[in-house]
XYZ file of C-alpha atoms in Angstrom:
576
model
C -89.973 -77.440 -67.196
C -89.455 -74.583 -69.435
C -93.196 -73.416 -69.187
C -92.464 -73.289 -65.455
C -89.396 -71.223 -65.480
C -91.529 -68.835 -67.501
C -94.281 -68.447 -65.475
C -91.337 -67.773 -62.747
C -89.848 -65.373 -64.426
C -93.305 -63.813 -65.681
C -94.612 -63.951 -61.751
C -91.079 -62.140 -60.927
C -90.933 -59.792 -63.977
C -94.819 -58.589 -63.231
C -94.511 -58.025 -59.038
C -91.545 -55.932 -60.103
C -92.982 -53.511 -62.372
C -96.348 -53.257 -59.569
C -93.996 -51.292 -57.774
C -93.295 -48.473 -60.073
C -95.388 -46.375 -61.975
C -96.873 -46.224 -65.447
C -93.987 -43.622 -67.047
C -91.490 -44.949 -64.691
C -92.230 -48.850 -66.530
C -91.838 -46.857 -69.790
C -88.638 -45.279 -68.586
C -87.206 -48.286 -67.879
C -88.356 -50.153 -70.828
C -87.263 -47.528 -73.236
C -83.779 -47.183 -71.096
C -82.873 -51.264 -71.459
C -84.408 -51.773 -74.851
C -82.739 -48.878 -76.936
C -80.470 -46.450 -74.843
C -77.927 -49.382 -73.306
C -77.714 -50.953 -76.802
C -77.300 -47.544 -78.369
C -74.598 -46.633 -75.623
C -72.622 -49.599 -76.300
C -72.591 -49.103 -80.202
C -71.562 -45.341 -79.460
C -68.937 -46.234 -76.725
C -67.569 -49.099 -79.048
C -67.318 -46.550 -82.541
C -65.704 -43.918 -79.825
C -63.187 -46.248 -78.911
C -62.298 -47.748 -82.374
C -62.139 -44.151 -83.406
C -59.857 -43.247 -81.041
C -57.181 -45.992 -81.122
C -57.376 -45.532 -84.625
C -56.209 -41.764 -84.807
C -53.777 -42.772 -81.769
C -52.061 -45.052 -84.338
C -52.595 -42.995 -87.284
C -50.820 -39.845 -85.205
C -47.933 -42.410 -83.698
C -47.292 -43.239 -87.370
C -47.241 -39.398 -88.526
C -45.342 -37.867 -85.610
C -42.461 -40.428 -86.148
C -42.090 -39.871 -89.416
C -42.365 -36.157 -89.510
C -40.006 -35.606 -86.449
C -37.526 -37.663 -88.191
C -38.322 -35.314 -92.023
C -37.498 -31.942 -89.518
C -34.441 -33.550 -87.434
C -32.730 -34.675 -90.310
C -33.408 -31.481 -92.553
C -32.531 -29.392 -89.788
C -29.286 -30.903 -89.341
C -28.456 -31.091 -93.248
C -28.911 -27.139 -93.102
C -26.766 -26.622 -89.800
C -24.295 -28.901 -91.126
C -23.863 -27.014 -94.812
C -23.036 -23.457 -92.688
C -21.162 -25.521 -89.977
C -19.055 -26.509 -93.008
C -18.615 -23.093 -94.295
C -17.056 -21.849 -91.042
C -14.970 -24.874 -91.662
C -13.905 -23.923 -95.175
C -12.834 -20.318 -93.416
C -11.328 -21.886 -91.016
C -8.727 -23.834 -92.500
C -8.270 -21.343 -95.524
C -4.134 -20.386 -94.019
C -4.291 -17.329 -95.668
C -7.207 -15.779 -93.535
C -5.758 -17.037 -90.449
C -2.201 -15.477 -91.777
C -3.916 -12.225 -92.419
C -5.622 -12.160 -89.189
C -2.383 -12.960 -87.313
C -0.802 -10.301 -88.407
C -3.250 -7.304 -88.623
C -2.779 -5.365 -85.350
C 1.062 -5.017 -86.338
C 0.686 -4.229 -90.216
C 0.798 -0.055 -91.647
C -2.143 1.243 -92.917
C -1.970 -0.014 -96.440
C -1.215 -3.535 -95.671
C -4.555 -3.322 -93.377
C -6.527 -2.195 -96.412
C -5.233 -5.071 -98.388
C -6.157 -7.558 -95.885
C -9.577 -5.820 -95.742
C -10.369 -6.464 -99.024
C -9.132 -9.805 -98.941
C -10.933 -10.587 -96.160
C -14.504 -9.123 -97.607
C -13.938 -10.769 -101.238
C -13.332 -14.414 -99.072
C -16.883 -13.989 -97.007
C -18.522 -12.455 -100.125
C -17.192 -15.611 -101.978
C -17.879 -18.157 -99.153
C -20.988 -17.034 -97.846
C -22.917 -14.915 -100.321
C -25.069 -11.704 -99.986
C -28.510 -13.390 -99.449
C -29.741 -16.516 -97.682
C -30.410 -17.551 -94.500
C -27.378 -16.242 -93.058
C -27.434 -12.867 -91.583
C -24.013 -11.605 -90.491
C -20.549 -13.135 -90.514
C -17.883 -11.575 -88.428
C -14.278 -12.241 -87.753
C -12.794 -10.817 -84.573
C -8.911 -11.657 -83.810
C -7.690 -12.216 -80.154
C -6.199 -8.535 -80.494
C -9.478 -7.188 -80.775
C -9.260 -6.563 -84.409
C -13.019 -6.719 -85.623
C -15.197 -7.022 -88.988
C -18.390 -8.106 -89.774
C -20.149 -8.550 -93.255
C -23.030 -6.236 -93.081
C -23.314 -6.153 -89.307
C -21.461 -6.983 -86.117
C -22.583 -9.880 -84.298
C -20.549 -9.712 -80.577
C -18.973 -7.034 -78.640
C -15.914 -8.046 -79.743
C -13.982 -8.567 -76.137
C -12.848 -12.325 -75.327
C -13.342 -11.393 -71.781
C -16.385 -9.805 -71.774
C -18.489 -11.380 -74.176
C -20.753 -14.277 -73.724
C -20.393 -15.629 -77.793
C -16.382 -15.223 -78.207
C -13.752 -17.875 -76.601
C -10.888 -18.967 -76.597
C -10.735 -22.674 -77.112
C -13.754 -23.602 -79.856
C -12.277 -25.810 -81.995
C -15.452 -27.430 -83.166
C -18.036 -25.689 -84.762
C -20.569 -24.230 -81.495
C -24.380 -23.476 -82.061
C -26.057 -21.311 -79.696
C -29.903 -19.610 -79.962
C -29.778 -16.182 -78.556
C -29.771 -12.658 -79.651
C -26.295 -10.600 -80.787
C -24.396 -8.580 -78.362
C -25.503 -5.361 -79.987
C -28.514 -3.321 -78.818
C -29.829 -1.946 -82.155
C -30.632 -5.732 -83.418
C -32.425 -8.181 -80.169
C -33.853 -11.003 -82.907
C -32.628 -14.073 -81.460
C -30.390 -16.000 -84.079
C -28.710 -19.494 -84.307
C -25.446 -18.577 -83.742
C -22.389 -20.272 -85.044
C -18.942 -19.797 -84.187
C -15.643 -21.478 -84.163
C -12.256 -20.636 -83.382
C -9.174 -19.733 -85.891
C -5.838 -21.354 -85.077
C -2.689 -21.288 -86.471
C -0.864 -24.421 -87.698
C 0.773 -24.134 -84.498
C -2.264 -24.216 -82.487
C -2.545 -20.348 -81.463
C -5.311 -18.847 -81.263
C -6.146 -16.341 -83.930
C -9.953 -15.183 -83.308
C -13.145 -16.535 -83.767
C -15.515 -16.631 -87.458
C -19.318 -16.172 -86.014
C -22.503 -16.427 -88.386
C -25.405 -15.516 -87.545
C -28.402 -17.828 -89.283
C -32.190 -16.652 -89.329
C -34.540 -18.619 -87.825
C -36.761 -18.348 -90.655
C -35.864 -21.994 -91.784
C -36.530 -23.106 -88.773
C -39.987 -21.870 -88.491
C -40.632 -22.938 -91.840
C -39.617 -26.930 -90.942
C -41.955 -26.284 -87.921
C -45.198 -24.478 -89.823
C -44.774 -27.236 -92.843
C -45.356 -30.375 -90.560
C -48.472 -29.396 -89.393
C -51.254 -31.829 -90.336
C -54.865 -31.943 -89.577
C -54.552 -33.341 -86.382
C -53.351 -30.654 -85.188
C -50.171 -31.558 -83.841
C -47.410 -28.448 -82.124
C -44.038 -28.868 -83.707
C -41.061 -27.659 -81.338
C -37.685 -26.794 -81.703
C -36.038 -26.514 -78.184
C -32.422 -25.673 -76.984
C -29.851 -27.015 -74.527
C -31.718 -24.822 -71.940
C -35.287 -26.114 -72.619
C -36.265 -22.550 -74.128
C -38.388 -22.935 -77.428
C -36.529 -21.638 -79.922
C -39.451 -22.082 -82.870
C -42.894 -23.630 -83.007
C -45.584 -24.366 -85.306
C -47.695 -22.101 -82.306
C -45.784 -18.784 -82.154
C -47.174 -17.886 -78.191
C -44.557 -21.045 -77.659
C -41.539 -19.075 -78.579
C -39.250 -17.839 -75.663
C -41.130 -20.052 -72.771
C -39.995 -22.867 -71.244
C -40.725 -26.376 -72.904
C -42.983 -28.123 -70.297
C -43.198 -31.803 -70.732
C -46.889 -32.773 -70.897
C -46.707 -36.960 -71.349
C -50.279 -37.282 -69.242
C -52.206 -34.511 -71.918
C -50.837 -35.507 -75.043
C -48.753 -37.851 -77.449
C -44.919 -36.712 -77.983
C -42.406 -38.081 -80.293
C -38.734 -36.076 -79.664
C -35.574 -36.338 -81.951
C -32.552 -35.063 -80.746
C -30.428 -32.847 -83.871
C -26.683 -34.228 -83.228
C -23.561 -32.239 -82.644
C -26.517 -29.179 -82.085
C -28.130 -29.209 -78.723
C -30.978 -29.168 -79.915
C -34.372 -31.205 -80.080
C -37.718 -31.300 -81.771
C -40.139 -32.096 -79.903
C -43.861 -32.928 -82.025
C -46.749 -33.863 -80.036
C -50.632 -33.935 -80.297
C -53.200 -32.851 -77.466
C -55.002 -36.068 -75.932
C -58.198 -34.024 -76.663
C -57.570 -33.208 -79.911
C -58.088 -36.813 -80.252
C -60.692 -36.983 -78.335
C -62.345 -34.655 -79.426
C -62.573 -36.796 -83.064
C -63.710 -39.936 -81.171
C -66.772 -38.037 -79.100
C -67.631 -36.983 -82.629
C -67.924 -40.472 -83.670
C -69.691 -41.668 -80.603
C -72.043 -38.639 -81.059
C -73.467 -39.389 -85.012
C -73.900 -43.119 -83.849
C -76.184 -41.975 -80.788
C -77.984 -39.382 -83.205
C -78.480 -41.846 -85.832
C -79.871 -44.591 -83.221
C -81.798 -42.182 -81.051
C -83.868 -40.450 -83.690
C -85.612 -44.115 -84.380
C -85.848 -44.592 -80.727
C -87.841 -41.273 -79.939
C -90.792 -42.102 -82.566
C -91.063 -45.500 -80.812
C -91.300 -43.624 -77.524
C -93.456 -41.606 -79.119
C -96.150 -43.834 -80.037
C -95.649 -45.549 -76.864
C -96.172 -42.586 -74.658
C -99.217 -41.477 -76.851
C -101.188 -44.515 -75.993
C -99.543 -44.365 -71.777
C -100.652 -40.672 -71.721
C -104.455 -41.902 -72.107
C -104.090 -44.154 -69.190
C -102.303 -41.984 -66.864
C -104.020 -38.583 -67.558
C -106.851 -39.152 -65.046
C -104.424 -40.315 -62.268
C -101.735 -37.737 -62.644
C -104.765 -34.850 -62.411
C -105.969 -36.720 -59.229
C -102.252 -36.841 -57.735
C -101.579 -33.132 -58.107
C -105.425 -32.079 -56.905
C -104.306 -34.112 -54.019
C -100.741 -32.702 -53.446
C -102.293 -29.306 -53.598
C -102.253 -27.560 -50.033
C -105.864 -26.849 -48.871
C -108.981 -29.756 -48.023
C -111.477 -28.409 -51.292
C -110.308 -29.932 -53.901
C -112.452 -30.770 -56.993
C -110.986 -32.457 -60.063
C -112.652 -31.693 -63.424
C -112.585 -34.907 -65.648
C -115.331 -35.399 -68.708
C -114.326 -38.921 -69.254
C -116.211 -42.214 -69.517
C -113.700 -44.730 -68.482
C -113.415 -46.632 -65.024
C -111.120 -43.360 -63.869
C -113.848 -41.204 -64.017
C -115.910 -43.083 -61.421
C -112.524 -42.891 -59.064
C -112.538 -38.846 -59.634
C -115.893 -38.737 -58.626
C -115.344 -40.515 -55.587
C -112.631 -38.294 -54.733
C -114.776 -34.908 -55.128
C -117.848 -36.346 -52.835
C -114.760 -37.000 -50.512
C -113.568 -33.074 -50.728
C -116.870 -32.406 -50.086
C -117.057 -34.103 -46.770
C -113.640 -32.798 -45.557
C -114.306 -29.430 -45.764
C -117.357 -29.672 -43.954
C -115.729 -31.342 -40.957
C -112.454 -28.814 -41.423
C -114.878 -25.574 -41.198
C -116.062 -27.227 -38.141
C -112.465 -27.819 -36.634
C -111.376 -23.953 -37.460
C -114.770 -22.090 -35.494
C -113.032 -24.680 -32.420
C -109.268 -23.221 -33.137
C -110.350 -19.757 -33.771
C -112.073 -20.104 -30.067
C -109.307 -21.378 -28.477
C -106.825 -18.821 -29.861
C -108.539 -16.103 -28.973
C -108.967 -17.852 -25.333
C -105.503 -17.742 -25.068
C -104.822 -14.270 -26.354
C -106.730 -12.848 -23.722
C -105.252 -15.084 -21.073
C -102.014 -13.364 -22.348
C -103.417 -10.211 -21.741
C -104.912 -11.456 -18.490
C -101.283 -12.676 -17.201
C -99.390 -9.298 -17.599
C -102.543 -7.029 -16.587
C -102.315 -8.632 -13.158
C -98.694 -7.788 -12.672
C -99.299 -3.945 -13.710
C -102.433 -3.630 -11.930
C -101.708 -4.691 -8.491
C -100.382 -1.779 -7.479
C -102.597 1.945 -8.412
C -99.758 3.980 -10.817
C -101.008 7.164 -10.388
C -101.418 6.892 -6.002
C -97.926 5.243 -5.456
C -95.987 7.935 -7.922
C -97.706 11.047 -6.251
C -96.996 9.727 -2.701
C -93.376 8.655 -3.658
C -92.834 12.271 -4.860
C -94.534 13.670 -1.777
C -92.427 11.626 0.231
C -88.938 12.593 -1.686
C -89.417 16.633 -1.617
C -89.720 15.620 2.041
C -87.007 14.023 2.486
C -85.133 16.659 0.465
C -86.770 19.649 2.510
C -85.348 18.113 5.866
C -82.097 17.230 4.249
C -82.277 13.482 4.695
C -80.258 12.609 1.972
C -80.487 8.738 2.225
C -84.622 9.024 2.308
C -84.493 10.926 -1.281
C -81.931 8.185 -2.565
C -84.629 5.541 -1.355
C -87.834 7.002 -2.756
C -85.976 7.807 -5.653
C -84.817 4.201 -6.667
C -88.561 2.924 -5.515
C -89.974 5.134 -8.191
C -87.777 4.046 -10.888
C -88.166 0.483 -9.775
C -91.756 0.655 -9.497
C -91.922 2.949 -12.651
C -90.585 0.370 -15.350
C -92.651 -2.513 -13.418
C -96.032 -1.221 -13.367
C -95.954 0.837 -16.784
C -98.834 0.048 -18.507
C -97.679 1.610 -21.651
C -95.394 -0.357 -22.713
C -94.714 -3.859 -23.448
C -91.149 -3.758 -24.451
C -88.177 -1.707 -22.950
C -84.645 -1.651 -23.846
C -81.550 -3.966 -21.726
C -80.416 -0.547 -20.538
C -84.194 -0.262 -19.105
C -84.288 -3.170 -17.567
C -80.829 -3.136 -15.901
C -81.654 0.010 -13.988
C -85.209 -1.793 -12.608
C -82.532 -4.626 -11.238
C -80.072 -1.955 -9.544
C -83.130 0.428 -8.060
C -84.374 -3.062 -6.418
C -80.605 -4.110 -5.521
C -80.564 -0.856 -4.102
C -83.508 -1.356 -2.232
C -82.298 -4.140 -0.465
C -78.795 -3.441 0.235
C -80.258 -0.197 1.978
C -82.294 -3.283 4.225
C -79.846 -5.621 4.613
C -76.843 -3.547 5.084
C -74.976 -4.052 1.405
C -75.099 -7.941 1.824
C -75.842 -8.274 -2.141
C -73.097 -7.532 -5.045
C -74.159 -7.617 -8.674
C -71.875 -7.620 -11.739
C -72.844 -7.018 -14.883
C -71.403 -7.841 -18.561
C -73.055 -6.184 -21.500
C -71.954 -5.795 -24.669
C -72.024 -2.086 -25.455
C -74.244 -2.222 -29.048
C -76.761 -4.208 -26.497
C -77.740 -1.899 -24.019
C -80.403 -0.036 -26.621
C -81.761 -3.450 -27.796
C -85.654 -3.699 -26.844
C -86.804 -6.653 -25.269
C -90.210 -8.183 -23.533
C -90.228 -6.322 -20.427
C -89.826 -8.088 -16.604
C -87.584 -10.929 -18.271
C -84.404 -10.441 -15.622
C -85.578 -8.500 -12.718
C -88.204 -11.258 -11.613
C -85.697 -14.005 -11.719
C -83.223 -11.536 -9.947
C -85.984 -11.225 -7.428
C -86.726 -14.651 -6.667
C -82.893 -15.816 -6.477
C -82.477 -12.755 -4.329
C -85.193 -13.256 -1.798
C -84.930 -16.696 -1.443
C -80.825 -16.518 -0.182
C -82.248 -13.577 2.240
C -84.878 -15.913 3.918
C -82.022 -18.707 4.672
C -78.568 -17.352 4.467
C -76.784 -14.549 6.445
C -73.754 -14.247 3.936
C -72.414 -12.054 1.465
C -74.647 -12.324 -1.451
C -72.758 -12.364 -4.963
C -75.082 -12.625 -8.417
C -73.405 -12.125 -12.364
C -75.561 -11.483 -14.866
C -74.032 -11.800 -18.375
C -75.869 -10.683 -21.286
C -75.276 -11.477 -25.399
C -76.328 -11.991 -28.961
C -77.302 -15.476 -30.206
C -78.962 -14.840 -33.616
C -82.026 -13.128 -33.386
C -82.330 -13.062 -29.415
C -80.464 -12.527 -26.508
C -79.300 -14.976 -24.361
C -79.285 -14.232 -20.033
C -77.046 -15.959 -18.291
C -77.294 -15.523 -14.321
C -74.545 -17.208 -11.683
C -73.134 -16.610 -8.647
C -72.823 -17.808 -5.044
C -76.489 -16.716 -5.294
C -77.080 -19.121 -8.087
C -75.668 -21.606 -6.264
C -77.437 -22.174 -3.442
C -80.847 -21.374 -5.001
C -80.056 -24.157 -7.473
C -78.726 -25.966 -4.763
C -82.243 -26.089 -2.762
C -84.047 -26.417 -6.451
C -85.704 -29.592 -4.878
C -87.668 -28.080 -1.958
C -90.993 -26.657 -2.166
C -90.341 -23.313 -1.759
C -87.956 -23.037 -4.372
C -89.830 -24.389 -7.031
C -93.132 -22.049 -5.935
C -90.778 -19.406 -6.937
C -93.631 -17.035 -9.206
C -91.212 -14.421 -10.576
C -88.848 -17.594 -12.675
C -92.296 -19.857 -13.565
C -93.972 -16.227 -14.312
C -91.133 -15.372 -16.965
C -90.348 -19.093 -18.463
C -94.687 -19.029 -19.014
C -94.881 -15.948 -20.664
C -92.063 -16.571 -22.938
C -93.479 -19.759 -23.854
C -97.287 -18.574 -24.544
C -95.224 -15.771 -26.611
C -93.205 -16.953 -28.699
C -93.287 -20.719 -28.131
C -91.179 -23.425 -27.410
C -87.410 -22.123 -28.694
C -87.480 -19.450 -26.100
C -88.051 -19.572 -21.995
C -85.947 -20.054 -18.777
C -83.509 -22.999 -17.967
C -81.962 -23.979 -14.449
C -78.883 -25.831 -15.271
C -77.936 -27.295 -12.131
C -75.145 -29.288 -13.467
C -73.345 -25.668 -15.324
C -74.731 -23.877 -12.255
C -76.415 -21.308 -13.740
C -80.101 -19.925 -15.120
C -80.553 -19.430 -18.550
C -82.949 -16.990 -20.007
C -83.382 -17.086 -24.413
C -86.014 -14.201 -24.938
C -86.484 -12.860 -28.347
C -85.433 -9.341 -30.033
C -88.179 -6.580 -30.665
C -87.976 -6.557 -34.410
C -89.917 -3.378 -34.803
C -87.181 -1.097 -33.452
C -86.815 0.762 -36.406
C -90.365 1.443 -37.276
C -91.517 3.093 -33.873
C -94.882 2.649 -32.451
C -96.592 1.808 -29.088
C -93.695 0.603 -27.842
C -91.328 2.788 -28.282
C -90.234 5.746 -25.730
């Protein structure tokens, strides 16, 4: 039983690896036998890595956020109490009370008072900056520097009802000084429960920055410090300070610790790529490690395929090369060899028979070159240039000598007409050309038939100088034309509309003239119309099958796609 599952599975294993190629077997082998098993190792360190610093920076952000919240609030709440200590100390708020109302030497005393009690309470140095007192009667001092304006009603850090201890984060009310400073302030009240003034201290933010910069670690975590109004205040990253904290949960992990009675909250967090970052390292050495033994196995493997598929890879691209002689050079001894030279005697034989098929394709272009020739030669040359212009001239200083106005007009437009028709000089005219050949021969006939036909034109203006095979429109006017004249006595109506599609012009004729040649598009004589099969040929033999004439009976139009002259710009034959 076994044996036959195995021979199975051999039978299956073989008629799949038939279908691919030498290198491509290798590929494959190399692919399932070392880069999947190598892949999972890598993906399996990457991932161990990673929930391993995710833990490992859970543990370290708590703990640190907690460290900076609770030494922050020790060193708030140590100044918070020294406002606290002013503030009940009755002998300040006496003093204050009765400033505005004492002579100048009581001031003095108070003064002094006043400066020894700060000097005492608060010191010269630390991290507080300025302490001020300023009384409801807009008494004001400040130990060195002022911190408000010193108006209850116009200033944004004095009030009238803090009896708590209020921290703020913003810059003093003075212009010389626009550091932004935690700002403390409470208010002074009698034992009565008047309010005196307000005690403000100003605190660096030094300290804070330092509890920020200190709790760094190598994982590279931001520390934050925001206010009530999400600004940053401090951060480990000074381009933080003065934005607006952004809460990014999705990018990174945050821990946040609120500082009580403060307002404000640290915020410590590490970037999701940081992390990362550590884990693709991981995954990275394992793959190196694994892949450098895996390459000199592929190595010696693809030395020993290389011999084998040589030969046949040098036959392949001999083959995929564009021409019929091929020769492969091949110096071998080995069953390929015999294959290569089967494959020259074949080259051989080829290019006989494909010099043979060129003399027959070289003969039958040049067959239908002069066929071209032959096809517009017996338009020009069915009438003699040189007799009809000379009579046609005679014929108008005539007319002009005996005043017949309307014979002049004729001749005239017959000579244009004829002039742009049988012109054996050139081969391309411009729209503008080939518009006035349509009006001398609508001319023509309205002069016959008493002004039964009405053309309308619409050409773009940056069109009319574009060059184009000549006798394109005027044949196809002339057949439409003549056939409504040989079965209708109407009022004749034809539009011509002429525009840019790409590299050619597209001709788009319609009308009650239109109509009712499309109409009789069945009979006979409509479809033995030469001028319309004349122009649709020629544009075909041309320029082949993307161009030619269309009768669209169901849009009730004709449709003519002839190509640009490209070699405006360069001059030549063609050109007038």
């Amino acid at each position: 039983m076994l044996r036959h599952w195995g021979g199975l599975i051999k039978a299956k294993g073989l008629g799949k690896l038939y279908q691919y190629g030498i290198y491509k077997r290798l590929s494959w082998c190399f692919i399932y036998v070392f880069v999947v098993p190598i892949l999972l190792i890598g993906i399996y360190n990457g991932c161990y890595t990673l929930i391993r610093n995710t833990r490992q920076a859970n543990a370290f952000l708590e703990e640190s956020t907690v460290q900076i919240a609770n030494n922050l609030s020790s060193y708030l709440y140590d100044h918070m109490a020294l406002l606290e200590e002013v503030a009940s100390n009755r002998s300040i708020v006496s003093d204050l009370a009765v400033y505005q109302f004492s002579d100048w030497e009581k001031k003095s005393d108070i003064e002094n008072h006043l400066r020894l009690i700060m000097g005492h309470t608060f010191g010269s140095g630390g991290a507080i900056n300025t302490v001020e007192l300023v009384t409801v009667d807009e008494a004001y001092f400040y130990f060195p520097s002022p911190v408000s304006n010193g108006l209850f009603d116009k200033s944004q850090i004095l009030t009238a009802n803090k009896e708590d201890v209020i921290l703020s984060v913003q810059t003093k009310e003075i212009p010389s000084d626009r550091i932004r400073y935690a700002i403390l302030s409470k208010g002074l009240f009698t034992d009565e429960g008047f309010l005196v003034g307000n005690i403000i201290a100003a605190l660096e933010l030094s300290y804070f920055n330092k509890a920020c910069f200190e709790n760094v670690s190598d994982l590279l975590n931001d520390v934050l410090i925001i206010d009530e109004n999400e600004t940053i205040i401090s951060a480990s990253d000074e381009t933080y300070v003065g934005a607006t904290f952004i809460d990014e949960r999705l990018g990174s992990i945050s821990i946040s610790k609120s500082i009580p009675g403060t307002g404000l909250v640290v915020v410590n967090r590490i970037a999701l790529s940081t992390l990362l970052r550590s884990a693709f390292i991981q995954f990275g050495l394992t793959l190196l490690v694994a892949i450098v033994f895996a390459l000199l196995a592929l190595f010696l493997a693809m030395l020993f395929t290389e011999s084998i598929s040589r030969p046949i890879n040098m036959l392949i691209e001999e083959m995929g090369n564009e021409g019929i002689n091929k020769y492969v050079a091949d110096h071998g001894a080995d069953e390929y060899h015999l294959i290569i030279e089967g494959f020259n005697l074949m080259s051989g034989h080829l290019v006989q028979a494909a010099q043979g098929q060129f003399t027959m394709q070289l003969q039958e272009t040049e067959l239908r070159a002069l066929r071209k020739e032959a096809e517009l030669s017996a338009l020009q040359q069915q009438i003699n240039p040189h007799f009809l212009y000379n009579s046609l001239e005679s014929i108008y200083w005539s007319g002009q000598l005996e005043g017949d106005d309307e014979i002049s007009e004729i001749v005239n437009a017959l000579g244009n007409y004829l002039r742009v028709i049988i012109d054996k000089g050139r081969e391309y005219v411009t729209v503008e050309d080939e518009v006035d050949s349509v009006n001398n021969y609508i001319f023509l006939q309205n002069r016959r038939f008493d002004e039964r036909i009405h053309i309308d034109w619409a050409i773009k203006a940056n069109l009319q100088k574009t060059k184009i095979t000549k006798l394109v429109i005027h044949p196809i006017v002339e057949d439409v034309i003549a056939f409504n004249l040989d079965h209708i006595i109407e009022a004749i109506t034809l539009n011509i509309s002429v525009d840019g599609l790409g590299d050619a012009l597209r001709i788009i004729l319609n009308g009650s003239a239109v109509d009712y040649y499309l109409a009789e598009s069945d009979s006979q004589e409509a479809n033995n119309t030469s001028g319309i099969n004349n122009v649709g040929e020629r544009l075909l033999l041309y320029y082949g099958d993307a161009y030619g004439v269309v009768k669209d009976i169901a849009k009730g139009h004709i449709e003519v796609l002839v190509p640009i002259y490209q070699n405006q710009a360069k001059g030549g034959e063609d050109d007038e």
